[in-house]
PDB file of C-alpha atoms in Angstrom:
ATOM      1  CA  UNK A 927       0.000   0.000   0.000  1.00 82.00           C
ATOM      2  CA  UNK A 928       2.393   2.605   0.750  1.00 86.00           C
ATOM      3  CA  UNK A 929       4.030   1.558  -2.805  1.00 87.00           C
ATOM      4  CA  UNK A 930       1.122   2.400  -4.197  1.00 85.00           C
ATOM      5  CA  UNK A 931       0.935   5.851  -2.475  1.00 88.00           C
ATOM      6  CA  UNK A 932       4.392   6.898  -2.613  1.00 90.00           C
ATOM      7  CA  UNK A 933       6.345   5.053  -5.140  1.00 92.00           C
ATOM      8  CA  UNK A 934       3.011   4.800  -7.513  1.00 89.00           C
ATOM      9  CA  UNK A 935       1.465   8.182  -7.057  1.00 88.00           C
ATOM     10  CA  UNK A 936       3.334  11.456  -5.473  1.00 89.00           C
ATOM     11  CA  UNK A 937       7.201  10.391  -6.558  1.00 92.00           C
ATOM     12  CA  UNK A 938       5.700  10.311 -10.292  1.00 92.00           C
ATOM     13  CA  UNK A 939       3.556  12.710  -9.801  1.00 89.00           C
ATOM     14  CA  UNK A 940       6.069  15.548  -8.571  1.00 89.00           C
ATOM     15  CA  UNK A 941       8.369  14.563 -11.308  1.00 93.00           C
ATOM     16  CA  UNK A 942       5.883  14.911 -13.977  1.00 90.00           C
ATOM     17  CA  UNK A 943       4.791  17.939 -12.520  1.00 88.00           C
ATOM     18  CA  UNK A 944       8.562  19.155 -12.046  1.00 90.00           C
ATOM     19  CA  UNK A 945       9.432  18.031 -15.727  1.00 90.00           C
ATOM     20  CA  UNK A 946       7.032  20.293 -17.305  1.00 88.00           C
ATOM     21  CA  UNK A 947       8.778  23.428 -16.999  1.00 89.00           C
ATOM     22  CA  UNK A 948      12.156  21.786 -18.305  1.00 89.00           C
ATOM     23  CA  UNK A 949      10.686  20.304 -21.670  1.00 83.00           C
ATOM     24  CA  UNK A 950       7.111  21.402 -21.904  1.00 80.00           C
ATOM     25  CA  UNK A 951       4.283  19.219 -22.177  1.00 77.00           C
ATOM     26  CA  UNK A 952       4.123  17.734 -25.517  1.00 72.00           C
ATOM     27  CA  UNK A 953       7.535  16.270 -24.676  1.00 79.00           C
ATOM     28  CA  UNK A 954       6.501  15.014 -21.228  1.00 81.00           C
ATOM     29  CA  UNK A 955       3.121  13.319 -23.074  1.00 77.00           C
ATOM     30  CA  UNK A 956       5.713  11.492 -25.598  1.00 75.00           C
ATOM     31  CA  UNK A 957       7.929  10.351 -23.074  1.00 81.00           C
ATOM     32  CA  UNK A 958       5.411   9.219 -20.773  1.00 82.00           C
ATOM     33  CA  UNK A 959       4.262   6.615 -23.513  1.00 78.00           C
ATOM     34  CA  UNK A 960       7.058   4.648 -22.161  1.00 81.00           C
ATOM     35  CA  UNK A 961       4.518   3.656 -19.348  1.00 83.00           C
ATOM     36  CA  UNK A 962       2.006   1.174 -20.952  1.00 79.00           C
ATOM     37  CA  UNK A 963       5.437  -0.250 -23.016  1.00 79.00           C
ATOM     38  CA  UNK A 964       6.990  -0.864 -19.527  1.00 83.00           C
ATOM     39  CA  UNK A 965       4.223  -1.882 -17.899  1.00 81.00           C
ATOM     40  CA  UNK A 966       3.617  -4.903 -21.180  1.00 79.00           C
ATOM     41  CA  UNK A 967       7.053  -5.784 -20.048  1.00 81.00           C
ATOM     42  CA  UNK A 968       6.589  -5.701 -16.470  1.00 83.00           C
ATOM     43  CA  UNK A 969       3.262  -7.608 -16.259  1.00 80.00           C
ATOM     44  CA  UNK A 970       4.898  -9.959 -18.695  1.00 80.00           C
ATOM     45  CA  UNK A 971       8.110 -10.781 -16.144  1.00 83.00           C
ATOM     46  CA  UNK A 972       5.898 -10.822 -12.790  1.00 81.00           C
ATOM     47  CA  UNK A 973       2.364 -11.935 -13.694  1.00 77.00           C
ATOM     48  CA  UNK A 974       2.636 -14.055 -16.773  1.00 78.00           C
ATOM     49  CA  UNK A 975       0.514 -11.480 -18.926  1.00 75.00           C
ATOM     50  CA  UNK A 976       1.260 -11.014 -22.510  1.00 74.00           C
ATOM     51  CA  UNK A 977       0.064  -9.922 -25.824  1.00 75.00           C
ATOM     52  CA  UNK A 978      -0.407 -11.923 -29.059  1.00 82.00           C
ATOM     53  CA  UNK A 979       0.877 -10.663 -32.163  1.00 87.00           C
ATOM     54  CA  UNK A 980      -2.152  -8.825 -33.369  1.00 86.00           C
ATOM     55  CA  UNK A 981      -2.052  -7.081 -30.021  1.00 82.00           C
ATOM     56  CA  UNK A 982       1.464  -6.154 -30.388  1.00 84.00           C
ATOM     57  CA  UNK A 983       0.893  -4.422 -33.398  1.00 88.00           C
ATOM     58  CA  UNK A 984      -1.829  -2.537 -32.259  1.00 84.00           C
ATOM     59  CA  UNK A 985      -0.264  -1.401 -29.409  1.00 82.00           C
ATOM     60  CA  UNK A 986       2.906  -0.052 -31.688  1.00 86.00           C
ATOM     61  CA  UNK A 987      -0.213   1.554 -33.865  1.00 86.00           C
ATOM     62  CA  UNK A 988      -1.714   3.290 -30.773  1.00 80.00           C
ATOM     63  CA  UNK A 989       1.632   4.354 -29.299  1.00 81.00           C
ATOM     64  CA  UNK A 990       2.527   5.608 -33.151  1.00 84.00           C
ATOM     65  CA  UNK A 991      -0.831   7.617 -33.471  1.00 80.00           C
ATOM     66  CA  UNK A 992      -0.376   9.056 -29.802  1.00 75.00           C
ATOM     67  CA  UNK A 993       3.034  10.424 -30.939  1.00 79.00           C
ATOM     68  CA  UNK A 994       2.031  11.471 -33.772  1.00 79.00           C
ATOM     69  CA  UNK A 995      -0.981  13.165 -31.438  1.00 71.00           C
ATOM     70  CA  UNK A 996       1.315  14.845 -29.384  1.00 69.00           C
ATOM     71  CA  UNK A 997       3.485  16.329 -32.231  1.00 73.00           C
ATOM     72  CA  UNK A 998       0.623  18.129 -33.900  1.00 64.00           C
ATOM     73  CA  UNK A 999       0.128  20.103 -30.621  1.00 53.00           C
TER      74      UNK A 999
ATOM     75  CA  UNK B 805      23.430  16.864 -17.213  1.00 80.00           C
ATOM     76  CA  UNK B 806      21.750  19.720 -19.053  1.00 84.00           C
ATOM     77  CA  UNK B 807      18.425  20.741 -17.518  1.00 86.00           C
ATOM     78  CA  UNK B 808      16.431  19.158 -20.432  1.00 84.00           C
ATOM     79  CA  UNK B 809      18.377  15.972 -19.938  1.00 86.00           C
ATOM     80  CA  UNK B 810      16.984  16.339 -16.481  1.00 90.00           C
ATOM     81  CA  UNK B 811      13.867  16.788 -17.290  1.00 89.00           C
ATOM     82  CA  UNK B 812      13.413  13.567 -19.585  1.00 87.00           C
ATOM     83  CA  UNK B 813      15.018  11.620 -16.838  1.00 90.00           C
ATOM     84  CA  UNK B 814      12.288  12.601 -14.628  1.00 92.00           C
ATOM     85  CA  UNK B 815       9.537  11.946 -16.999  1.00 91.00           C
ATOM     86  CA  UNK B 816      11.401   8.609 -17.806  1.00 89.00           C
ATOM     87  CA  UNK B 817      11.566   7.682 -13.799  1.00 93.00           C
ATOM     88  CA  UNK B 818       7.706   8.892 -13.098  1.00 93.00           C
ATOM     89  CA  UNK B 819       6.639   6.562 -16.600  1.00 90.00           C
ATOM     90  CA  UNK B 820       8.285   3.475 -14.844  1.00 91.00           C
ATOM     91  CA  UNK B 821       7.586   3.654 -11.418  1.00 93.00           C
ATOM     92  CA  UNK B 822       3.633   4.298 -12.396  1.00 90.00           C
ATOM     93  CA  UNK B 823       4.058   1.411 -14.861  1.00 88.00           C
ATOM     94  CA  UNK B 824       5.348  -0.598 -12.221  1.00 89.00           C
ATOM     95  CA  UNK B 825       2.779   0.296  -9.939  1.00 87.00           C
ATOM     96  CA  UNK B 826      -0.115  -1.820 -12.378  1.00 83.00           C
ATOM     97  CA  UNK B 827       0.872  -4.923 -11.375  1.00 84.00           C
ATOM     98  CA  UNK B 828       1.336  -3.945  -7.466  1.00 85.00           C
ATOM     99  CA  UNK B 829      -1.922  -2.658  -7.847  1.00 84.00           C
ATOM    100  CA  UNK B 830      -3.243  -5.939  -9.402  1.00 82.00           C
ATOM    101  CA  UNK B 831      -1.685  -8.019  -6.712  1.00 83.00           C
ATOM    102  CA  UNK B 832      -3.297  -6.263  -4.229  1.00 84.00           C
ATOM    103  CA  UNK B 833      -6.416  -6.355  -5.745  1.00 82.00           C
ATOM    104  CA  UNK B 834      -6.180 -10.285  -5.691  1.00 82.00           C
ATOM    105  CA  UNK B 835      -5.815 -10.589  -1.845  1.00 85.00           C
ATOM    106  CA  UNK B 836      -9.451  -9.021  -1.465  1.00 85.00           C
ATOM    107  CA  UNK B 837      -9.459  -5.041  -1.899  1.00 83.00           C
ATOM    108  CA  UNK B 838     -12.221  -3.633  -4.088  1.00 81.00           C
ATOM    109  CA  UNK B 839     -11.138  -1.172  -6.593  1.00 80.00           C
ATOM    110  CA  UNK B 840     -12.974   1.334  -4.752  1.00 82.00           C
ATOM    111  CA  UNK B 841     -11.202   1.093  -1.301  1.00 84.00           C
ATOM    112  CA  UNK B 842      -7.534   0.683  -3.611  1.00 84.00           C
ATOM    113  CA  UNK B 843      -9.251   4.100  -5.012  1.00 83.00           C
ATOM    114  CA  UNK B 844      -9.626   5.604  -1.122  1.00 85.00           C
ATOM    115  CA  UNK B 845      -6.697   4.624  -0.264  1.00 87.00           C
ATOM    116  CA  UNK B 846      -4.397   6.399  -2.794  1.00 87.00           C
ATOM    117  CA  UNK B 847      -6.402   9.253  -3.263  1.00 85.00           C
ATOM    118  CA  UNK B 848      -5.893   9.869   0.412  1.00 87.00           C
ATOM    119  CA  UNK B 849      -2.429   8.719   1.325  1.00 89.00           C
ATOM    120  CA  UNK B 850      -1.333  11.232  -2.273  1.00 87.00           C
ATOM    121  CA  UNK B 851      -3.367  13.605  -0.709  1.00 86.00           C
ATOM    122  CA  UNK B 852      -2.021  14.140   2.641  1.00 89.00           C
ATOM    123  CA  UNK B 853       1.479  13.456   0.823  1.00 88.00           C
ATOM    124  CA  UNK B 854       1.412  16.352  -1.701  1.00 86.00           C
ATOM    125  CA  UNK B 855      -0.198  18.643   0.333  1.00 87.00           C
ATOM    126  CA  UNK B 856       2.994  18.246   2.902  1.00 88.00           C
ATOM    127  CA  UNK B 857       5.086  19.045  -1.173  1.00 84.00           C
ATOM    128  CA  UNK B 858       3.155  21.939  -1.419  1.00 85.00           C
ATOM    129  CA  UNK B 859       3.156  22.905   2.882  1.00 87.00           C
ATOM    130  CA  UNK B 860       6.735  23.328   2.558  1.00 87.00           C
ATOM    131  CA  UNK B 861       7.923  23.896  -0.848  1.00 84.00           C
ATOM    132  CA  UNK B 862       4.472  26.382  -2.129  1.00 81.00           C
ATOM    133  CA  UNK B 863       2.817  27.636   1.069  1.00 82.00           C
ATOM    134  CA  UNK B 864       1.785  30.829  -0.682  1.00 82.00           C
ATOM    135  CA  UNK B 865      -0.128  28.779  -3.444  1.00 78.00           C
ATOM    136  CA  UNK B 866      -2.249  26.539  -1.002  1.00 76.00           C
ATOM    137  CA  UNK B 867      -4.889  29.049  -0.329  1.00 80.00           C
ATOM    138  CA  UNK B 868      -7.945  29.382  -2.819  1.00 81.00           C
ATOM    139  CA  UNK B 869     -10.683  31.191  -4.050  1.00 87.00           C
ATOM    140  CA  UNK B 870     -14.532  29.448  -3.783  1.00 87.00           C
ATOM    141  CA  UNK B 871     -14.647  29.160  -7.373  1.00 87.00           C
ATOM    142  CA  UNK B 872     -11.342  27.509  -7.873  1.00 87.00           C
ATOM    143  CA  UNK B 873     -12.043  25.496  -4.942  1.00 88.00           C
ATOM    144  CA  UNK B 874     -15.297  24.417  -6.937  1.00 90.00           C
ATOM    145  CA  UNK B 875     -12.803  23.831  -9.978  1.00 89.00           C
ATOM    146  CA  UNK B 876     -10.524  21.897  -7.753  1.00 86.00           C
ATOM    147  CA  UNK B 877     -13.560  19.542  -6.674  1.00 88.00           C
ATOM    148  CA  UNK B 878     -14.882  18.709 -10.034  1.00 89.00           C
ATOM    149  CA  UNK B 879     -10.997  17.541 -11.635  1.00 85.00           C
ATOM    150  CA  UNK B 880     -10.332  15.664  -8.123  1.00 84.00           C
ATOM    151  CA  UNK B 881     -14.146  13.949  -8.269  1.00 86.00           C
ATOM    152  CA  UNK B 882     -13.936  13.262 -12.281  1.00 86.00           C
ATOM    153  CA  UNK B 883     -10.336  13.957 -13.213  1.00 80.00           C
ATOM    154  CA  UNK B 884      -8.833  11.823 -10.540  1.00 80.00           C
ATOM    155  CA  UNK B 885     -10.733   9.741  -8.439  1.00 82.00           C
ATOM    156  CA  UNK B 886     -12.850   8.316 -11.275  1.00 86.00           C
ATOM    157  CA  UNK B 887     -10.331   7.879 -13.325  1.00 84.00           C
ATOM    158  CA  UNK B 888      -8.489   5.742 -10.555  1.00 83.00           C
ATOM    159  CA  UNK B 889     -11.285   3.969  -9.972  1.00 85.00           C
ATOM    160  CA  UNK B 890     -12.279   2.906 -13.536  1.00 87.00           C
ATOM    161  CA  UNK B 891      -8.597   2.024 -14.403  1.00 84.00           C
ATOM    162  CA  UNK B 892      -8.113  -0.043 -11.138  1.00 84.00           C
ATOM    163  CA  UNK B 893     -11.224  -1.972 -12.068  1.00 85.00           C
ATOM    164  CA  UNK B 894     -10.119  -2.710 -15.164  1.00 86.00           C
ATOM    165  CA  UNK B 895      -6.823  -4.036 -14.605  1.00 81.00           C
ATOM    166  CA  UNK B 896      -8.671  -6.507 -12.437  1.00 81.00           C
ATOM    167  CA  UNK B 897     -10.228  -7.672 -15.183  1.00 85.00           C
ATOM    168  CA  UNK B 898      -8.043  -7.212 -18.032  1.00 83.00           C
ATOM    169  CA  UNK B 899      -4.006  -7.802 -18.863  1.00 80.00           C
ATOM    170  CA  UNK B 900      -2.710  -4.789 -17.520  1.00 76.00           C
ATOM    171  CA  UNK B 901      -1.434  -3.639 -21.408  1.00 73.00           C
ATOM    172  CA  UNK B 902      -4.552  -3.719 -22.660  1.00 76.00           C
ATOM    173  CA  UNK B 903      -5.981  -1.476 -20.007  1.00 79.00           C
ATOM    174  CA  UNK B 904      -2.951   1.003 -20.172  1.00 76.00           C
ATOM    175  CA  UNK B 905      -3.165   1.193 -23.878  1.00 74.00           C
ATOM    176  CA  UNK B 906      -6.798   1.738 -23.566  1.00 78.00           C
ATOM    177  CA  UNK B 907      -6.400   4.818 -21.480  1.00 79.00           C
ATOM    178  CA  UNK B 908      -3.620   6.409 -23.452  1.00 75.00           C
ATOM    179  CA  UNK B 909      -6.337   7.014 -25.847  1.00 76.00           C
ATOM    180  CA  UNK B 910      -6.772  10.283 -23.721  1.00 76.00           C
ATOM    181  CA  UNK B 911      -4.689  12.504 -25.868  1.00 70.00           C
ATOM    182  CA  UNK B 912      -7.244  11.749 -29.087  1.00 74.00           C
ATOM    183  CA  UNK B 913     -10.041  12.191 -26.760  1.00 77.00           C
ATOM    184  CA  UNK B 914      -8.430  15.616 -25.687  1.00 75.00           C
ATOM    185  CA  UNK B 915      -7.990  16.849 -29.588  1.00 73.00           C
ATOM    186  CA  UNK B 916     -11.669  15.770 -29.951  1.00 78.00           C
ATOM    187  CA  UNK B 917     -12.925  17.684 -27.017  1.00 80.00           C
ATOM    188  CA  UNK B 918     -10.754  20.797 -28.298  1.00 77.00           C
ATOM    189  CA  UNK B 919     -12.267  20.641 -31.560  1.00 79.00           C
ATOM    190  CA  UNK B 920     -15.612  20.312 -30.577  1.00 85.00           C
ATOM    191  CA  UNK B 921     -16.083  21.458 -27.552  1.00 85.00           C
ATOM    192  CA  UNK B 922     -13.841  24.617 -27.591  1.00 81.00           C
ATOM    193  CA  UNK B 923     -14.039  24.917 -31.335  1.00 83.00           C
ATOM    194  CA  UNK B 924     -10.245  25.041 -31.411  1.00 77.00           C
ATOM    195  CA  UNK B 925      -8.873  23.743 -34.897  1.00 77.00           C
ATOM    196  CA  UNK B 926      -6.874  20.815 -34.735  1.00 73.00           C
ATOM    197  CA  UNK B 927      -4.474  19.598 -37.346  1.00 76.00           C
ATOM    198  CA  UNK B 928      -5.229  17.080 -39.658  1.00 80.00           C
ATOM    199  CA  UNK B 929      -2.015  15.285 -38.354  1.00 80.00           C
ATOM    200  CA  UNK B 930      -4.666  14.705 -35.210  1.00 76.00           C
ATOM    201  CA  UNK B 931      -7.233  12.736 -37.639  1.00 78.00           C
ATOM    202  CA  UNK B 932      -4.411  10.600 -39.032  1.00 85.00           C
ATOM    203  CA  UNK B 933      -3.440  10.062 -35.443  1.00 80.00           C
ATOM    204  CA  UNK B 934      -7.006   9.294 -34.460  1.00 78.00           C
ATOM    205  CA  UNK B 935      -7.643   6.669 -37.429  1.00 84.00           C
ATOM    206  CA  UNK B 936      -4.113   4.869 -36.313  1.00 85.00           C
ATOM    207  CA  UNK B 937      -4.911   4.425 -32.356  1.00 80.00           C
ATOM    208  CA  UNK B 938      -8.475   3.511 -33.128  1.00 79.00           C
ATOM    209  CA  UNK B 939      -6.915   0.377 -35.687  1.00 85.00           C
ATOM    210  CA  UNK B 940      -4.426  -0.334 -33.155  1.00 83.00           C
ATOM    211  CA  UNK B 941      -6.852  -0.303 -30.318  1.00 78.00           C
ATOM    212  CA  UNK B 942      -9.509  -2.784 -32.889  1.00 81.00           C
ATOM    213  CA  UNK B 943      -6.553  -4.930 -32.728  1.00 84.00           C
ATOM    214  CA  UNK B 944      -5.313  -4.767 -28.662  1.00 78.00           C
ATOM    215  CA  UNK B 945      -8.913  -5.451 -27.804  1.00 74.00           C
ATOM    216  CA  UNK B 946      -9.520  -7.800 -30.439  1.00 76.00           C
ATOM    217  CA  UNK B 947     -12.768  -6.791 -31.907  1.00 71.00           C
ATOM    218  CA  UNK B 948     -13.480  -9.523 -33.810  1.00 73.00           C
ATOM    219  CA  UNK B 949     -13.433 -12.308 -30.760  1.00 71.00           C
ATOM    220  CA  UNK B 950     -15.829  -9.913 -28.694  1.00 57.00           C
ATOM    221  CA  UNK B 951     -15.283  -8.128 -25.636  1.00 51.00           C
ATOM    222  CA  UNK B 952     -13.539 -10.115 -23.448  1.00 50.00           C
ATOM    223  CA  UNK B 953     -12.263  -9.607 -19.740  1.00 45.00           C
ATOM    224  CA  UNK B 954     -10.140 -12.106 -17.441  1.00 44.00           C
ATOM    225  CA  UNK B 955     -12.947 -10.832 -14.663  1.00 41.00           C
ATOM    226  CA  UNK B 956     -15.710 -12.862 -13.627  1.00 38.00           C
ATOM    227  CA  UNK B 957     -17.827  -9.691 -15.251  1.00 37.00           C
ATOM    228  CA  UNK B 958     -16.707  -9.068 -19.240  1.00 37.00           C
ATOM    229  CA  UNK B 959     -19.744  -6.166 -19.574  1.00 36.00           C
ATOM    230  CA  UNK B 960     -18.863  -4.769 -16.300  1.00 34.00           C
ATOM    231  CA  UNK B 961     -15.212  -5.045 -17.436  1.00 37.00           C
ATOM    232  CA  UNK B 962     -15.631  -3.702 -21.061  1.00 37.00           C
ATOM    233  CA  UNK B 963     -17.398  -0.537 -19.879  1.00 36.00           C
ATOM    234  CA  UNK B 964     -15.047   0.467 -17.201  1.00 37.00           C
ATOM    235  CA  UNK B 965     -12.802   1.138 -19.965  1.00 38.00           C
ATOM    236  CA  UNK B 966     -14.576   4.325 -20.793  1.00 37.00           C
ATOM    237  CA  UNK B 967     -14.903   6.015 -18.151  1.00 35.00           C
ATOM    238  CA  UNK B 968     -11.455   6.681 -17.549  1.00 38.00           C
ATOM    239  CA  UNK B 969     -10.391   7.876 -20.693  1.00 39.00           C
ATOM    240  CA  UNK B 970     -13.835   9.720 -21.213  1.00 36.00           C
ATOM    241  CA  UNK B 971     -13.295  11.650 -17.941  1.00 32.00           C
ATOM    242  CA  UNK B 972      -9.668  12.330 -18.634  1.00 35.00           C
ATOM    243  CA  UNK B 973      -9.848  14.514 -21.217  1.00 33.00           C
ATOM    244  CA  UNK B 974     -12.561  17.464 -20.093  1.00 34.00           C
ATOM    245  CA  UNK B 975     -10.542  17.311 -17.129  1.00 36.00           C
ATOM    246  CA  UNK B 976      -6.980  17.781 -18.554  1.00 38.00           C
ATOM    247  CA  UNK B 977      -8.135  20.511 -21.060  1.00 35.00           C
ATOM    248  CA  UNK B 978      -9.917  22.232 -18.275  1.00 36.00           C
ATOM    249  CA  UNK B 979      -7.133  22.462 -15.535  1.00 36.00           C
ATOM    250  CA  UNK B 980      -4.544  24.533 -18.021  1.00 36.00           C
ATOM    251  CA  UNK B 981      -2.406  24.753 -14.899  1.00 37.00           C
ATOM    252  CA  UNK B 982      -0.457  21.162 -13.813  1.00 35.00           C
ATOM    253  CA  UNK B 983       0.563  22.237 -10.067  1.00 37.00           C
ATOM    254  CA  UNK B 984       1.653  20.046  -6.757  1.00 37.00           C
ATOM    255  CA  UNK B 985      -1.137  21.896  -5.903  1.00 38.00           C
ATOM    256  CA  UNK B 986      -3.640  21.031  -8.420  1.00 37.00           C
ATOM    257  CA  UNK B 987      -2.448  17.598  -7.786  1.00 39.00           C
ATOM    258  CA  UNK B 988      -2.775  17.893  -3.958  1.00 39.00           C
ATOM    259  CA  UNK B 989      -6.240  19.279  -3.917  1.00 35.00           C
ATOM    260  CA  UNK B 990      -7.646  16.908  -6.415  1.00 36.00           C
ATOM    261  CA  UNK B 991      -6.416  13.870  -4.926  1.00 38.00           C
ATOM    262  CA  UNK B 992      -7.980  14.740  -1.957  1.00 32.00           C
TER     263      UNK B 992
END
C-alpha cells in the first residue's frame, strides 16, 4: 500500500509535474508513452501477462498515433 | 546533465515507477481489496502526501478562491478519483497492457474535445493520429473475438474502460495549470 501511495502516485507525480517546466508538455506526453510499453514488459516478467501478435501491433499503432498526437500540438 | 536531460530523466523515472505500480496494484487487488477502497486509499495517502510538497515547498499557493475550490472539486471527483477507480477496475479484469493502452487514448479524446467542444482547430495530423490508435486499439482489444475480460464480469469489465479515458480529457483541457497543488487538492 504505501508503494502504491508513494512510489506509484506522489514520486511520479512531482516529477511529472517538475518536468514540465524543463521540456514542456508535448515532450513530457511522448515520453510518458514509455509507461504502458513498460508496464507490457513488467506484467509480462511478474504476472505471466502477454500480448499476441495482433495485439502487439496494435499497441505499436496506438503508441505511433499518440506520438504522432502529441506532435501536432 | 543539461536541464532538459533532467527533465526527460524525470519523466522517464515517473513513466516506470507508475508502470510498475499496475501490477502492485493488481496483486493487491487479488488478496481481497475492491477497486474502490484501492481508489480511497491512494487518493488519500497522495493527498495528505502532496499537500505536505506543497506545505513546505508552495505555502503561498495553497490558499484558494470558492470558485477555484469548486474547480478543484470537479478535476479531483472526475479527473482523478474516477479515473483511478475505472482504471483499477479494469486491470482486475483485463491484462494490464490492454488497459494502459486503452487509457492512453486520452490525448485523441483531448484533440476531440478541443475541436468540438472549444471549437479550437486541430491539425489534420490529429485525424491521421485518431484513425491509427483507433486500428491499433480494434486490434489490442480484439474486436473480432468480442469483448472479453479475465474478470468474472466481461460487460462490467468492457465498460469500465470508458470512463477513464472519457473523464480524462474534459478534465486535462480544463485544468490549463499542472501544479503540486492542483495535484494535492484533487487527490484529496
Amino acid at each position: 500500500m504505501l508503494w502504491m501511495i508513494v512510489l506509484g502516485s506522489i514520486v511520479p507525480f512531482v516529477l511529472v509535474v517538475s518536468a514540465l517546466p524543463r521540456i514542456g508538455a508535448t515532450r513530457t506526453a511522448i515520453v510518458a508513452m514509455l509507461e504502458p510499453v513498460v508496464a507490457i514488459l513488467v506484467a509480462w516478467a511478474w504476472l505471466a501477462e502477454s500480448l499476441d501478435a495482433p495485439q502487439l501491433v496494435g499497441a505499436a499503432l496506438t503508441l505511433g498515433g499518440i506520438g504522432l498526437a502529441q506532435t501536432a500540438r | 546533465m543539461s536541464r532538459a536531460a533532467v527533465g526527460y530523466l524525470m519523466v522517464a523515472v515517473a513513466a516506470t515507477l507508475f508502470a510498475v505500480n499496475a501490477p502492485v496494484v493488481k496483486v493487491i487487488e487479488h488478496t481481497g481489496f475492491s477497486s474502490e477502497r484501492l481508489t480511497e486509499v491512494r487518493s488519500t495517502g497522495a493527498m495528505l502526501g502532496l499537500w505536505a510538497v506543497v506545505l513546505v515547498t508552495r505555502r503561498q499557493t495553497a490558499r484558494v478562491t470558492r470558485r477555484e475550490l469548486v474547480l478543484l472539486a470537479a478535476i479531483g471527483v472526475l479527473g482523478l478519483a474516477l479515473v483511478q477507480w475505472s482504471y483499477f477496475f479494469a486491470i482486475h479484469r483485463l491484462p494490464i497492457g490492454e488497459a494502459l493502452l486503452i487509457q492512453y487514448l486520452a490525448p485523441i479524446l483531448v484533440a476531440l474535445w478541443a475541436r468540438f467542444a472549444f471549437r479550437e482547430r486541430v491539425r489534420r495530423r490529429v485525424w491521421a493520429a485518431l484513425g491509427l490508435s483507433l486500428a491499433g486499439l480494434v486490434l489490442i482489444v480484439e474486436l473480432w473475438r468480442g469483448l472479453r475480460s479475465s474478470g468474472p464480469s466481461s460487460s462490467r469489465g468492457a465498460r469500465s474502460r470508458r470512463p477513464g479515458s472519457k473523464v480524462a480529457p474534459p478534465c486535462s483541457a480544463t485544468c490549463r495549470r499542472s501544479t503540486p497543488r492542483c495535484g494535492s487538492w484533487c487527490s484529496g
